[in-house]
Amino acid sequence: MLKSIGVSFVVLISTLSPQIGYATSAIGAESQSQLILAGEELLWNTFKSEKLALALDPGHPTQKNLTNLSKTSFKVSHGKQNESLLQIPFNQTGTLEPGDKTLENGSLYDIYTFTGQAGQIIKVSLISEDFDTRLLLLDADEELIASNDDSNDSSNSELAWQLTETKEYHLFITTYGDDERGAYQLKATFGTIQEAKKAKADQLAKESFDLWYFDSLFEEALEKSEQALKLYREIEDRYNEGITLSEIGVIYRHFRQPLRALEY
């Protein structure tokens, strides 16, 4: 337990303070516990400074395109769409260009509609050399199911998801910045349960971050982080397990109970 949470802060602290991160392998449990608290304090102070900068300066880099997608209104009928329903697998190319419709944050978008079957696991990739991609999956009622910005340390997007109903679904092809445009490739195939769990965990982790960072809803964020942590452990994704444990540490710092994070 202590080793696990220690790893999470090593991942984070090695970014914030490499000297602290490198020392962890040579210290005992008591010192490691102190390190965890020190690392959690570093993360909390970083969070507070970013929040302050964001509040005081709307032009702060952190402000770029921070629209909460769960609160965005999507209108499928408004966008440029494929002429016929697609069936997985498929491979499509297109271009985001002036004249396309825009989301509420100003980003251009195209729409691809496909028929999905209950229980299917889909894997969708959005690739572009011209812009930083963002990929959104919506159901027939235009409700956001999943989204992805950057994948595999690139500006391309990829998501995997297990469909729960047999019906039409929509893929929104859009950009991270509101001034981006260009050509893209959209590929859809069938995925694995491992990929679906990873995508679900990533989605929960993102929702958790949005809840505590933007809305200060720490209790709701904790629930999302716990769900993400369970999935990361199921698929043995140690890196994201560590990141999620760090997020849980930040949340308990808000509750003035930092040692509670050691229970995970």
PDB file of C-alpha atoms in Angstrom:
ATOM      1  CA  MET A   1       0.000   0.000   0.000  1.00  0.00           C
ATOM      2  CA  LEU A   2       2.694   2.480   1.021  1.00  0.00           C
ATOM      3  CA  LYS A   3       4.868   1.350  -1.856  1.00  0.00           C
ATOM      4  CA  SER A   4       1.997   1.857  -4.299  1.00  0.00           C
ATOM      5  CA  ILE A   5       1.189   5.409  -3.248  1.00  0.00           C
ATOM      6  CA  GLY A   6       4.903   6.137  -3.114  1.00  0.00           C
ATOM      7  CA  VAL A   7       5.220   5.160  -6.751  1.00  0.00           C
ATOM      8  CA  SER A   8       2.430   7.561  -7.647  1.00  0.00           C
ATOM      9  CA  PHE A   9       4.240  10.500  -6.152  1.00  0.00           C
ATOM     10  CA  VAL A  10       7.546   9.427  -7.658  1.00  0.00           C
ATOM     11  CA  VAL A  11       5.885   9.718 -11.069  1.00  0.00           C
ATOM     12  CA  LEU A  12       4.657  13.200 -10.275  1.00  0.00           C
ATOM     13  CA  ILE A  13       7.484  14.502  -8.122  1.00  0.00           C
ATOM     14  CA  SER A  14      10.126  13.468 -10.619  1.00  0.00           C
ATOM     15  CA  THR A  15       8.521  16.039 -12.914  1.00  0.00           C
ATOM     16  CA  LEU A  16       8.091  18.765 -10.323  1.00  0.00           C
ATOM     17  CA  SER A  17      11.349  18.144  -8.451  1.00  0.00           C
ATOM     18  CA  PRO A  18      13.701  15.544  -9.975  1.00  0.00           C
ATOM     19  CA  GLN A  19      16.065  15.642  -6.997  1.00  0.00           C
ATOM     20  CA  ILE A  20      13.304  14.397  -4.708  1.00  0.00           C
ATOM     21  CA  GLY A  21      12.052  11.810  -7.179  1.00  0.00           C
ATOM     22  CA  TYR A  22      15.460  10.218  -7.741  1.00  0.00           C
ATOM     23  CA  ALA A  23      16.054   9.751  -4.012  1.00  0.00           C
ATOM     24  CA  THR A  24      13.033   7.543  -3.369  1.00  0.00           C
ATOM     25  CA  SER A  25      14.628   4.224  -4.239  1.00  0.00           C
ATOM     26  CA  ALA A  26      17.168   4.562  -1.420  1.00  0.00           C
ATOM     27  CA  ILE A  27      14.920   5.563   1.487  1.00  0.00           C
ATOM     28  CA  GLY A  28      12.917   3.649   4.046  1.00  0.00           C
ATOM     29  CA  ALA A  29       9.186   3.579   4.670  1.00  0.00           C
ATOM     30  CA  GLU A  30       9.187   6.413   7.193  1.00  0.00           C
ATOM     31  CA  SER A  31      11.153   8.705   4.923  1.00  0.00           C
ATOM     32  CA  GLN A  32       9.033   7.658   1.973  1.00  0.00           C
ATOM     33  CA  SER A  33       5.916   8.623   3.888  1.00  0.00           C
ATOM     34  CA  GLN A  34       7.440  12.048   4.462  1.00  0.00           C
ATOM     35  CA  LEU A  35       8.267  12.233   0.773  1.00  0.00           C
ATOM     36  CA  ILE A  36       4.672  11.442  -0.147  1.00  0.00           C
ATOM     37  CA  LEU A  37       3.426  14.302   1.996  1.00  0.00           C
ATOM     38  CA  ALA A  38       6.057  16.642   0.552  1.00  0.00           C
ATOM     39  CA  GLY A  39       5.137  15.635  -2.981  1.00  0.00           C
ATOM     40  CA  GLU A  40       1.442  16.064  -2.288  1.00  0.00           C
ATOM     41  CA  GLU A  41       2.208  19.553  -0.954  1.00  0.00           C
ATOM     42  CA  LEU A  42       4.139  20.383  -4.139  1.00  0.00           C
ATOM     43  CA  LEU A  43       1.227  19.266  -6.296  1.00  0.00           C
ATOM     44  CA  TRP A  44      -1.274  21.183  -4.194  1.00  0.00           C
ATOM     45  CA  ASN A  45       0.752  24.395  -4.363  1.00  0.00           C
ATOM     46  CA  THR A  46       1.148  23.968  -8.119  1.00  0.00           C
ATOM     47  CA  PHE A  47      -2.610  23.514  -8.411  1.00  0.00           C
ATOM     48  CA  LYS A  48      -3.302  26.651  -6.378  1.00  0.00           C
ATOM     49  CA  SER A  49      -0.867  28.780  -8.386  1.00  0.00           C
ATOM     50  CA  GLU A  50      -2.382  27.602 -11.683  1.00  0.00           C
ATOM     51  CA  LYS A  51      -5.910  28.279 -10.445  1.00  0.00           C
ATOM     52  CA  LEU A  52      -4.905  31.770  -9.358  1.00  0.00           C
ATOM     53  CA  ALA A  53      -3.252  32.517 -12.699  1.00  0.00           C
ATOM     54  CA  LEU A  54      -6.292  31.207 -14.521  1.00  0.00           C
ATOM     55  CA  ALA A  55      -8.661  33.366 -12.468  1.00  0.00           C
ATOM     56  CA  LEU A  56      -6.610  36.545 -12.868  1.00  0.00           C
ATOM     57  CA  ASP A  57      -5.657  36.187 -16.528  1.00  0.00           C
ATOM     58  CA  PRO A  58      -8.166  34.822 -19.084  1.00  0.00           C
ATOM     59  CA  GLY A  59      -5.316  34.757 -21.590  1.00  0.00           C
ATOM     60  CA  HIS A  60      -3.238  32.411 -19.438  1.00  0.00           C
ATOM     61  CA  PRO A  61      -2.021  29.372 -21.459  1.00  0.00           C
ATOM     62  CA  THR A  62      -4.030  27.046 -19.228  1.00  0.00           C
ATOM     63  CA  GLN A  63      -7.156  28.825 -20.446  1.00  0.00           C
ATOM     64  CA  LYS A  64      -6.757  27.587 -24.033  1.00  0.00           C
ATOM     65  CA  ASN A  65      -9.901  25.814 -25.115  1.00  0.00           C
ATOM     66  CA  LEU A  66     -10.925  24.567 -21.669  1.00  0.00           C
ATOM     67  CA  THR A  67     -14.569  24.173 -22.586  1.00  0.00           C
ATOM     68  CA  ASN A  68     -16.153  21.463 -20.474  1.00  0.00           C
ATOM     69  CA  LEU A  69     -17.399  19.121 -23.193  1.00  0.00           C
ATOM     70  CA  SER A  70     -20.001  17.560 -20.906  1.00  0.00           C
ATOM     71  CA  LYS A  71     -21.732  20.943 -20.852  1.00  0.00           C
ATOM     72  CA  THR A  72     -21.488  21.538 -24.596  1.00  0.00           C
ATOM     73  CA  SER A  73     -24.594  21.370 -26.765  1.00  0.00           C
ATOM     74  CA  PHE A  74     -24.047  19.158 -29.827  1.00  0.00           C
ATOM     75  CA  LYS A  75     -26.304  19.446 -32.868  1.00  0.00           C
ATOM     76  CA  VAL A  76     -25.718  16.640 -35.327  1.00  0.00           C
ATOM     77  CA  SER A  77     -28.053  18.150 -37.923  1.00  0.00           C
ATOM     78  CA  HIS A  78     -25.903  21.298 -38.091  1.00  0.00           C
ATOM     79  CA  GLY A  79     -22.641  19.688 -39.147  1.00  0.00           C
ATOM     80  CA  LYS A  80     -21.146  18.349 -42.382  1.00  0.00           C
ATOM     81  CA  GLN A  81     -21.933  14.632 -42.410  1.00  0.00           C
ATOM     82  CA  ASN A  82     -21.270  11.461 -44.364  1.00  0.00           C
ATOM     83  CA  GLU A  83     -24.030  10.796 -46.907  1.00  0.00           C
ATOM     84  CA  SER A  84     -24.793   7.229 -45.794  1.00  0.00           C
ATOM     85  CA  LEU A  85     -24.523   5.264 -42.570  1.00  0.00           C
ATOM     86  CA  LEU A  86     -21.092   3.737 -42.068  1.00  0.00           C
ATOM     87  CA  GLN A  87     -20.438   0.196 -40.911  1.00  0.00           C
ATOM     88  CA  ILE A  88     -17.386  -0.740 -38.845  1.00  0.00           C
ATOM     89  CA  PRO A  89     -14.679  -1.185 -39.977  1.00  0.00           C
ATOM     90  CA  PHE A  90     -14.218   1.946 -42.089  1.00  0.00           C
ATOM     91  CA  ASN A  91     -11.489   4.333 -43.211  1.00  0.00           C
ATOM     92  CA  GLN A  92     -12.434   7.897 -44.157  1.00  0.00           C
ATOM     93  CA  THR A  93     -10.559  11.068 -45.071  1.00  0.00           C
ATOM     94  CA  GLY A  94     -11.772  14.647 -44.873  1.00  0.00           C
ATOM     95  CA  THR A  95     -10.858  18.272 -44.306  1.00  0.00           C
ATOM     96  CA  LEU A  96     -11.847  20.813 -41.674  1.00  0.00           C
ATOM     97  CA  GLU A  97     -12.123  24.052 -43.608  1.00  0.00           C
ATOM     98  CA  PRO A  98     -13.705  27.505 -43.548  1.00  0.00           C
ATOM     99  CA  GLY A  99     -17.463  27.215 -43.851  1.00  0.00           C
ATOM    100  CA  ASP A 100     -17.745  24.158 -41.596  1.00  0.00           C
ATOM    101  CA  LYS A 101     -19.911  24.472 -38.520  1.00  0.00           C
ATOM    102  CA  THR A 102     -18.311  25.237 -35.163  1.00  0.00           C
ATOM    103  CA  LEU A 103     -18.755  24.057 -31.577  1.00  0.00           C
ATOM    104  CA  GLU A 104     -19.465  26.529 -28.800  1.00  0.00           C
ATOM    105  CA  ASN A 105     -15.725  26.996 -28.260  1.00  0.00           C
ATOM    106  CA  GLY A 106     -15.252  28.028 -31.904  1.00  0.00           C
ATOM    107  CA  SER A 107     -13.634  24.806 -33.145  1.00  0.00           C
ATOM    108  CA  LEU A 108     -14.587  23.521 -36.602  1.00  0.00           C
ATOM    109  CA  TYR A 109     -16.112  20.056 -36.790  1.00  0.00           C
ATOM    110  CA  ASP A 110     -17.284  17.285 -39.144  1.00  0.00           C
ATOM    111  CA  ILE A 111     -19.594  14.393 -38.258  1.00  0.00           C
ATOM    112  CA  TYR A 112     -19.543  10.704 -39.194  1.00  0.00           C
ATOM    113  CA  THR A 113     -22.558   8.555 -38.305  1.00  0.00           C
ATOM    114  CA  PHE A 114     -22.326   4.779 -38.016  1.00  0.00           C
ATOM    115  CA  THR A 115     -24.463   1.874 -36.864  1.00  0.00           C
ATOM    116  CA  GLY A 116     -23.232   0.062 -33.782  1.00  0.00           C
ATOM    117  CA  GLN A 117     -24.322  -3.154 -32.113  1.00  0.00           C
ATOM    118  CA  ALA A 118     -24.769  -3.684 -28.375  1.00  0.00           C
ATOM    119  CA  GLY A 119     -21.663  -5.287 -26.903  1.00  0.00           C
ATOM    120  CA  GLN A 120     -19.344  -4.250 -29.738  1.00  0.00           C
ATOM    121  CA  ILE A 121     -16.019  -2.745 -28.739  1.00  0.00           C
ATOM    122  CA  ILE A 122     -14.989  -0.094 -31.233  1.00  0.00           C
ATOM    123  CA  LYS A 123     -11.582   1.478 -31.646  1.00  0.00           C
ATOM    124  CA  VAL A 124     -11.413   4.797 -33.480  1.00  0.00           C
ATOM    125  CA  SER A 125      -8.326   6.779 -34.503  1.00  0.00           C
ATOM    126  CA  LEU A 126      -8.228  10.377 -35.748  1.00  0.00           C
ATOM    127  CA  ILE A 127      -4.952  11.358 -37.414  1.00  0.00           C
ATOM    128  CA  SER A 128      -3.852  14.710 -38.829  1.00  0.00           C
ATOM    129  CA  GLU A 129      -0.562  16.332 -39.748  1.00  0.00           C
ATOM    130  CA  ASP A 130      -2.272  19.737 -39.921  1.00  0.00           C
ATOM    131  CA  PHE A 131      -3.948  20.218 -36.530  1.00  0.00           C
ATOM    132  CA  ASP A 132      -4.188  18.999 -32.944  1.00  0.00           C
ATOM    133  CA  THR A 133      -7.116  16.586 -33.129  1.00  0.00           C
ATOM    134  CA  ARG A 134     -10.014  16.010 -30.765  1.00  0.00           C
ATOM    135  CA  LEU A 135     -12.374  13.049 -31.202  1.00  0.00           C
ATOM    136  CA  LEU A 136     -15.851  12.830 -29.658  1.00  0.00           C
ATOM    137  CA  LEU A 137     -18.294   9.908 -29.552  1.00  0.00           C
ATOM    138  CA  LEU A 138     -22.001  10.749 -29.183  1.00  0.00           C
ATOM    139  CA  ASP A 139     -25.090   8.578 -29.020  1.00  0.00           C
ATOM    140  CA  ALA A 140     -28.246   8.956 -31.105  1.00  0.00           C
ATOM    141  CA  ASP A 141     -29.616  11.481 -28.595  1.00  0.00           C
ATOM    142  CA  GLU A 142     -26.557  13.695 -29.140  1.00  0.00           C
ATOM    143  CA  GLU A 143     -25.243  12.975 -25.649  1.00  0.00           C
ATOM    144  CA  LEU A 144     -21.473  12.823 -25.208  1.00  0.00           C
ATOM    145  CA  ILE A 145     -20.267   9.282 -24.416  1.00  0.00           C
ATOM    146  CA  ALA A 146     -16.496   9.579 -24.667  1.00  0.00           C
ATOM    147  CA  SER A 147     -13.791  11.897 -25.958  1.00  0.00           C
ATOM    148  CA  ASN A 148     -10.049  11.945 -26.527  1.00  0.00           C
ATOM    149  CA  ASP A 149      -7.560  14.698 -27.229  1.00  0.00           C
ATOM    150  CA  ASP A 150      -3.974  13.439 -27.309  1.00  0.00           C
ATOM    151  CA  SER A 151      -3.101   9.754 -27.566  1.00  0.00           C
ATOM    152  CA  ASN A 152       0.193   7.868 -27.361  1.00  0.00           C
ATOM    153  CA  ASP A 153       2.241  11.030 -26.751  1.00  0.00           C
ATOM    154  CA  SER A 154       1.038  12.615 -29.992  1.00  0.00           C
ATOM    155  CA  SER A 155      -1.474  15.259 -31.043  1.00  0.00           C
ATOM    156  CA  ASN A 156      -3.634  12.569 -32.672  1.00  0.00           C
ATOM    157  CA  SER A 157      -6.704  11.075 -30.985  1.00  0.00           C
ATOM    158  CA  GLU A 158      -7.801   7.534 -30.257  1.00  0.00           C
ATOM    159  CA  LEU A 159     -10.590   6.018 -28.217  1.00  0.00           C
ATOM    160  CA  ALA A 160     -11.988   2.563 -27.581  1.00  0.00           C
ATOM    161  CA  TRP A 161     -15.459   1.990 -26.200  1.00  0.00           C
ATOM    162  CA  GLN A 162     -17.923  -0.824 -25.605  1.00  0.00           C
ATOM    163  CA  LEU A 163     -21.307   0.099 -27.045  1.00  0.00           C
ATOM    164  CA  THR A 164     -24.293  -0.587 -24.808  1.00  0.00           C
ATOM    165  CA  GLU A 165     -27.106  -0.366 -27.361  1.00  0.00           C
ATOM    166  CA  THR A 166     -27.792  -1.236 -30.986  1.00  0.00           C
ATOM    167  CA  LYS A 167     -28.390   2.110 -32.673  1.00  0.00           C
ATOM    168  CA  GLU A 168     -26.749   4.980 -34.519  1.00  0.00           C
ATOM    169  CA  TYR A 169     -23.724   6.748 -33.080  1.00  0.00           C
ATOM    170  CA  HIS A 170     -21.934   9.923 -34.130  1.00  0.00           C
ATOM    171  CA  LEU A 171     -18.228  10.740 -34.297  1.00  0.00           C
ATOM    172  CA  PHE A 172     -17.363  14.424 -34.086  1.00  0.00           C
ATOM    173  CA  ILE A 173     -14.059  15.337 -35.746  1.00  0.00           C
ATOM    174  CA  THR A 174     -12.794  18.593 -34.284  1.00  0.00           C
ATOM    175  CA  THR A 175      -9.706  20.490 -33.143  1.00  0.00           C
ATOM    176  CA  TYR A 176      -8.112  21.423 -29.838  1.00  0.00           C
ATOM    177  CA  GLY A 177      -7.674  25.074 -30.833  1.00  0.00           C
ATOM    178  CA  ASP A 178     -10.356  27.277 -32.335  1.00  0.00           C
ATOM    179  CA  ASP A 179      -8.006  28.498 -35.096  1.00  0.00           C
ATOM    180  CA  GLU A 180      -6.957  25.087 -36.426  1.00  0.00           C
ATOM    181  CA  ARG A 181      -7.975  23.386 -39.690  1.00  0.00           C
ATOM    182  CA  GLY A 182      -6.696  20.938 -42.285  1.00  0.00           C
ATOM    183  CA  ALA A 183      -6.865  17.374 -43.587  1.00  0.00           C
ATOM    184  CA  TYR A 184      -7.439  14.287 -41.451  1.00  0.00           C
ATOM    185  CA  GLN A 185      -7.902  10.520 -41.560  1.00  0.00           C
ATOM    186  CA  LEU A 186     -10.545   8.697 -39.517  1.00  0.00           C
ATOM    187  CA  LYS A 187     -10.196   4.951 -38.978  1.00  0.00           C
ATOM    188  CA  ALA A 188     -12.574   2.670 -37.078  1.00  0.00           C
ATOM    189  CA  THR A 189     -12.157  -1.000 -36.308  1.00  0.00           C
ATOM    190  CA  PHE A 190     -13.001  -3.452 -33.537  1.00  0.00           C
ATOM    191  CA  GLY A 191     -11.119  -3.241 -30.250  1.00  0.00           C
ATOM    192  CA  THR A 192     -10.419  -5.457 -27.244  1.00  0.00           C
ATOM    193  CA  ILE A 193     -11.844  -5.468 -23.726  1.00  0.00           C
ATOM    194  CA  GLN A 194      -8.430  -4.343 -22.468  1.00  0.00           C
ATOM    195  CA  GLU A 195      -8.541  -1.290 -24.737  1.00  0.00           C
ATOM    196  CA  ALA A 196     -12.111  -0.524 -23.708  1.00  0.00           C
ATOM    197  CA  LYS A 197     -11.218  -0.638 -20.008  1.00  0.00           C
ATOM    198  CA  LYS A 198      -8.219   1.624 -20.612  1.00  0.00           C
ATOM    199  CA  ALA A 199     -10.375   4.146 -22.480  1.00  0.00           C
ATOM    200  CA  LYS A 200     -13.042   4.045 -19.756  1.00  0.00           C
ATOM    201  CA  ALA A 201     -10.411   4.599 -17.065  1.00  0.00           C
ATOM    202  CA  ASP A 202      -8.907   7.500 -19.022  1.00  0.00           C
ATOM    203  CA  GLN A 203     -12.354   9.059 -19.372  1.00  0.00           C
ATOM    204  CA  LEU A 204     -13.044   8.735 -15.638  1.00  0.00           C
ATOM    205  CA  ALA A 205      -9.631  10.207 -14.809  1.00  0.00           C
ATOM    206  CA  LYS A 206     -10.280  13.184 -17.068  1.00  0.00           C
ATOM    207  CA  GLU A 207     -13.734  13.727 -15.552  1.00  0.00           C
ATOM    208  CA  SER A 208     -12.191  13.608 -12.087  1.00  0.00           C
ATOM    209  CA  PHE A 209      -9.594  16.220 -13.013  1.00  0.00           C
ATOM    210  CA  ASP A 210     -12.222  18.511 -14.520  1.00  0.00           C
ATOM    211  CA  LEU A 211     -14.405  18.181 -11.416  1.00  0.00           C
ATOM    212  CA  TRP A 212     -11.745  19.164  -8.873  1.00  0.00           C
ATOM    213  CA  TYR A 213      -9.640  21.502 -10.997  1.00  0.00           C
ATOM    214  CA  PHE A 214     -12.340  23.564 -12.695  1.00  0.00           C
ATOM    215  CA  ASP A 215     -15.407  23.117 -10.483  1.00  0.00           C
ATOM    216  CA  SER A 216     -13.868  22.355  -7.053  1.00  0.00           C
ATOM    217  CA  LEU A 217     -16.207  19.360  -6.717  1.00  0.00           C
ATOM    218  CA  PHE A 218     -13.804  17.221  -4.733  1.00  0.00           C
ATOM    219  CA  GLU A 219     -16.178  14.532  -3.448  1.00  0.00           C
ATOM    220  CA  GLU A 220     -17.478  13.818  -6.954  1.00  0.00           C
ATOM    221  CA  ALA A 221     -13.909  13.838  -8.255  1.00  0.00           C
ATOM    222  CA  LEU A 222     -12.844  11.292  -5.631  1.00  0.00           C
ATOM    223  CA  GLU A 223     -15.542   8.875  -6.751  1.00  0.00           C
ATOM    224  CA  LYS A 224     -14.388   9.144 -10.380  1.00  0.00           C
ATOM    225  CA  SER A 225     -10.744   8.682  -9.404  1.00  0.00           C
ATOM    226  CA  GLU A 226     -11.557   5.556  -7.379  1.00  0.00           C
ATOM    227  CA  GLN A 227     -13.396   4.066 -10.347  1.00  0.00           C
ATOM    228  CA  ALA A 228     -10.481   4.891 -12.664  1.00  0.00           C
ATOM    229  CA  LEU A 229      -7.993   3.425 -10.188  1.00  0.00           C
ATOM    230  CA  LYS A 230      -9.893   0.130 -10.082  1.00  0.00           C
ATOM    231  CA  LEU A 231      -9.786  -0.184 -13.878  1.00  0.00           C
ATOM    232  CA  TYR A 232      -6.100   0.769 -14.169  1.00  0.00           C
ATOM    233  CA  ARG A 233      -5.275  -1.931 -11.638  1.00  0.00           C
ATOM    234  CA  GLU A 234      -7.374  -4.496 -13.507  1.00  0.00           C
ATOM    235  CA  ILE A 235      -5.363  -3.916 -16.685  1.00  0.00           C
ATOM    236  CA  GLU A 236      -2.085  -3.490 -14.742  1.00  0.00           C
ATOM    237  CA  ASP A 237      -1.441   0.016 -16.055  1.00  0.00           C
ATOM    238  CA  ARG A 238       1.031   1.051 -13.344  1.00  0.00           C
ATOM    239  CA  TYR A 239       1.883   4.446 -14.806  1.00  0.00           C
ATOM    240  CA  ASN A 240      -1.708   5.713 -14.820  1.00  0.00           C
ATOM    241  CA  GLU A 241      -2.354   3.960 -11.516  1.00  0.00           C
ATOM    242  CA  GLY A 242       0.368   6.167 -10.062  1.00  0.00           C
ATOM    243  CA  ILE A 243      -1.011   9.331 -11.639  1.00  0.00           C
ATOM    244  CA  THR A 244      -4.483   8.531 -10.297  1.00  0.00           C
ATOM    245  CA  LEU A 245      -3.112   7.923  -6.799  1.00  0.00           C
ATOM    246  CA  SER A 246      -1.493  11.360  -6.995  1.00  0.00           C
ATOM    247  CA  GLU A 247      -4.865  12.887  -7.906  1.00  0.00           C
ATOM    248  CA  ILE A 248      -6.420  11.144  -4.904  1.00  0.00           C
ATOM    249  CA  GLY A 249      -3.678  12.644  -2.748  1.00  0.00           C
ATOM    250  CA  VAL A 250      -4.588  16.133  -3.967  1.00  0.00           C
ATOM    251  CA  ILE A 251      -8.249  15.540  -3.222  1.00  0.00           C
ATOM    252  CA  TYR A 252      -7.540  14.391   0.329  1.00  0.00           C
ATOM    253  CA  ARG A 253      -5.266  17.410   0.766  1.00  0.00           C
ATOM    254  CA  HIS A 254      -8.352  19.524   0.156  1.00  0.00           C
ATOM    255  CA  PHE A 255     -10.180  17.542   2.854  1.00  0.00           C
ATOM    256  CA  ARG A 256      -7.218  18.186   5.237  1.00  0.00           C
ATOM    257  CA  GLN A 257      -6.754  14.418   5.467  1.00  0.00           C
ATOM    258  CA  PRO A 258      -3.613  13.759   3.374  1.00  0.00           C
ATOM    259  CA  LEU A 259      -2.754  10.492   5.124  1.00  0.00           C
ATOM    260  CA  ARG A 260      -6.041   8.990   3.913  1.00  0.00           C
ATOM    261  CA  ALA A 261      -4.367   8.646   0.520  1.00  0.00           C
ATOM    262  CA  LEU A 262      -2.114   5.971   2.050  1.00  0.00           C
ATOM    263  CA  GLU A 263      -5.154   3.697   2.366  1.00  0.00           C
ATOM    264  CA  TYR A 264      -5.130   3.081  -1.389  1.00  0.00           C
TER     265      TYR A 264
END
